[in-house]
Amino acid sequence: MIKRFSRSLRGATPSDRHDPAGRLIGFFPAGQATTVRRPSPVRQRLGMGLGLGLALLATGCQGPLTPPENLQVVIATGEGSDAVVRTSLQKLASQMVGEFMRNHPGTNLHLRFLPESELLESVRARASLGAGPDLMISRTAPLLTLRQEGLVAPSNLGPDQLDPLRIQFLSSFRDGSHFTALPFLLQPSLACFDRRRLPKPPKTLDELLARSSEGVRVGLPLQLDELLWSSSGFGADMPLINLFSQKPVAAPTALQPSERQPIINWLAWLYRANVQPTLQFVETSDELVQRLGARQLDWISCNATAIPPLRRKLGSRLGVSLLPAGPDGKPARPLSRLLLLSFGRDSTPQQRRIAESFALFVLNDFSQNNLMVRAFGNMPVKIGRAHV
């Protein structure tokens, strides 16, 4: 019967070559034919399962996939108007987070950049839901507030891990046998000026006023924390810090005569500066940088992170120097911006372990050495490596 049925198909087209039951006829050499049966659904599923199992074995998969560990990282990027510092920090943090994730597969660090003025409210809101950030990078002032409110937890890293890193200022954040925060980097204050308008920078505050009286356009910040460096040359910085750091509810502490006179001398210098027609007090440090770059000012106090954008605008005309000393040659002691790493209270043990691994990663010799290359103006916190 098969032979008879096969002969009847020799003149048929391929689309006609099915038997009466609908089974497909296959062709073989010498005019032979055979019937190819469609596999049953059970056999189809069995074959698919066997193929998937072989594929998993071939790729080395020997168990269920582990979901990635997610960490929330919040970075306070300076004051809202300080665009220079904000851009520099965002670029640096994004690069370091990318490198860390490449070296730690299965870990996702989600960055969130906030102005410093919004950091406290954001952390409070998230912590009230039990979802506070796992890691924060901020300056000292907001960190102290977060600590007072119990929104940060001390690091579990001990001397065996931290001592070899030789971190400057670490002892300032000791909390018993642990540390409230870990110093990350420094952003020092300097003087920036136009070399064509001012070939030699002033070395003292009195010389700065003398150059201003000769027509050099000088810019100084209005904000006290940015202007405080000028009081250090008179020895008035520490009395002022102690005076303004008192809590409102506490009884004010009277200044000692030895503290009062340096403040009076500094205020007298500020009065002389204020009456100079070519000396301007500007609202924000970012505006000072913009005016120097636009050649509307000749000398300003600036943060080191402003050097790259100023160099792009002024080229070889840009000069950088130390800030002027006091009348008696007492060196200026500017408040460097110290950025800190701190840890949230709502992390799981695994999230805390990864957050501390990231802290060790950014504080190792390789990362700290690359800080100045990748984001000029940021100084490492490693002892013996901090230089401009």
Coordinates of C-alpha atoms in Angstrom, one line a residue, residues 49 69 101 123-124 135 171 191 213 219 234 271 297 306 346 362 372:
G49 CA 12.9 21.3 29.3
E69 CA 21.9 44.6 45.9
M101 CA 30.0 48.8 40.2
V123 CA 16.8 62.4 54.9
R124 CA 14.2 63.0 57.6
L135 CA 25.4 56.4 52.2
S171 CA 40.1 61.5 64.9
A191 CA 43.2 83.5 45.6
S213 CA 43.1 101.9 45.8
G219 CA 35.9 90.8 44.9
F234 CA 44.2 89.1 62.8
Y271 CA 35.4 99.1 57.1
L297 CA 37.1 91.6 38.5
A306 CA 36.9 77.0 40.3
D346 CA 18.1 52.0 57.9
V362 CA 37.3 55.7 47.4
M372 CA 43.3 65.6 41.5

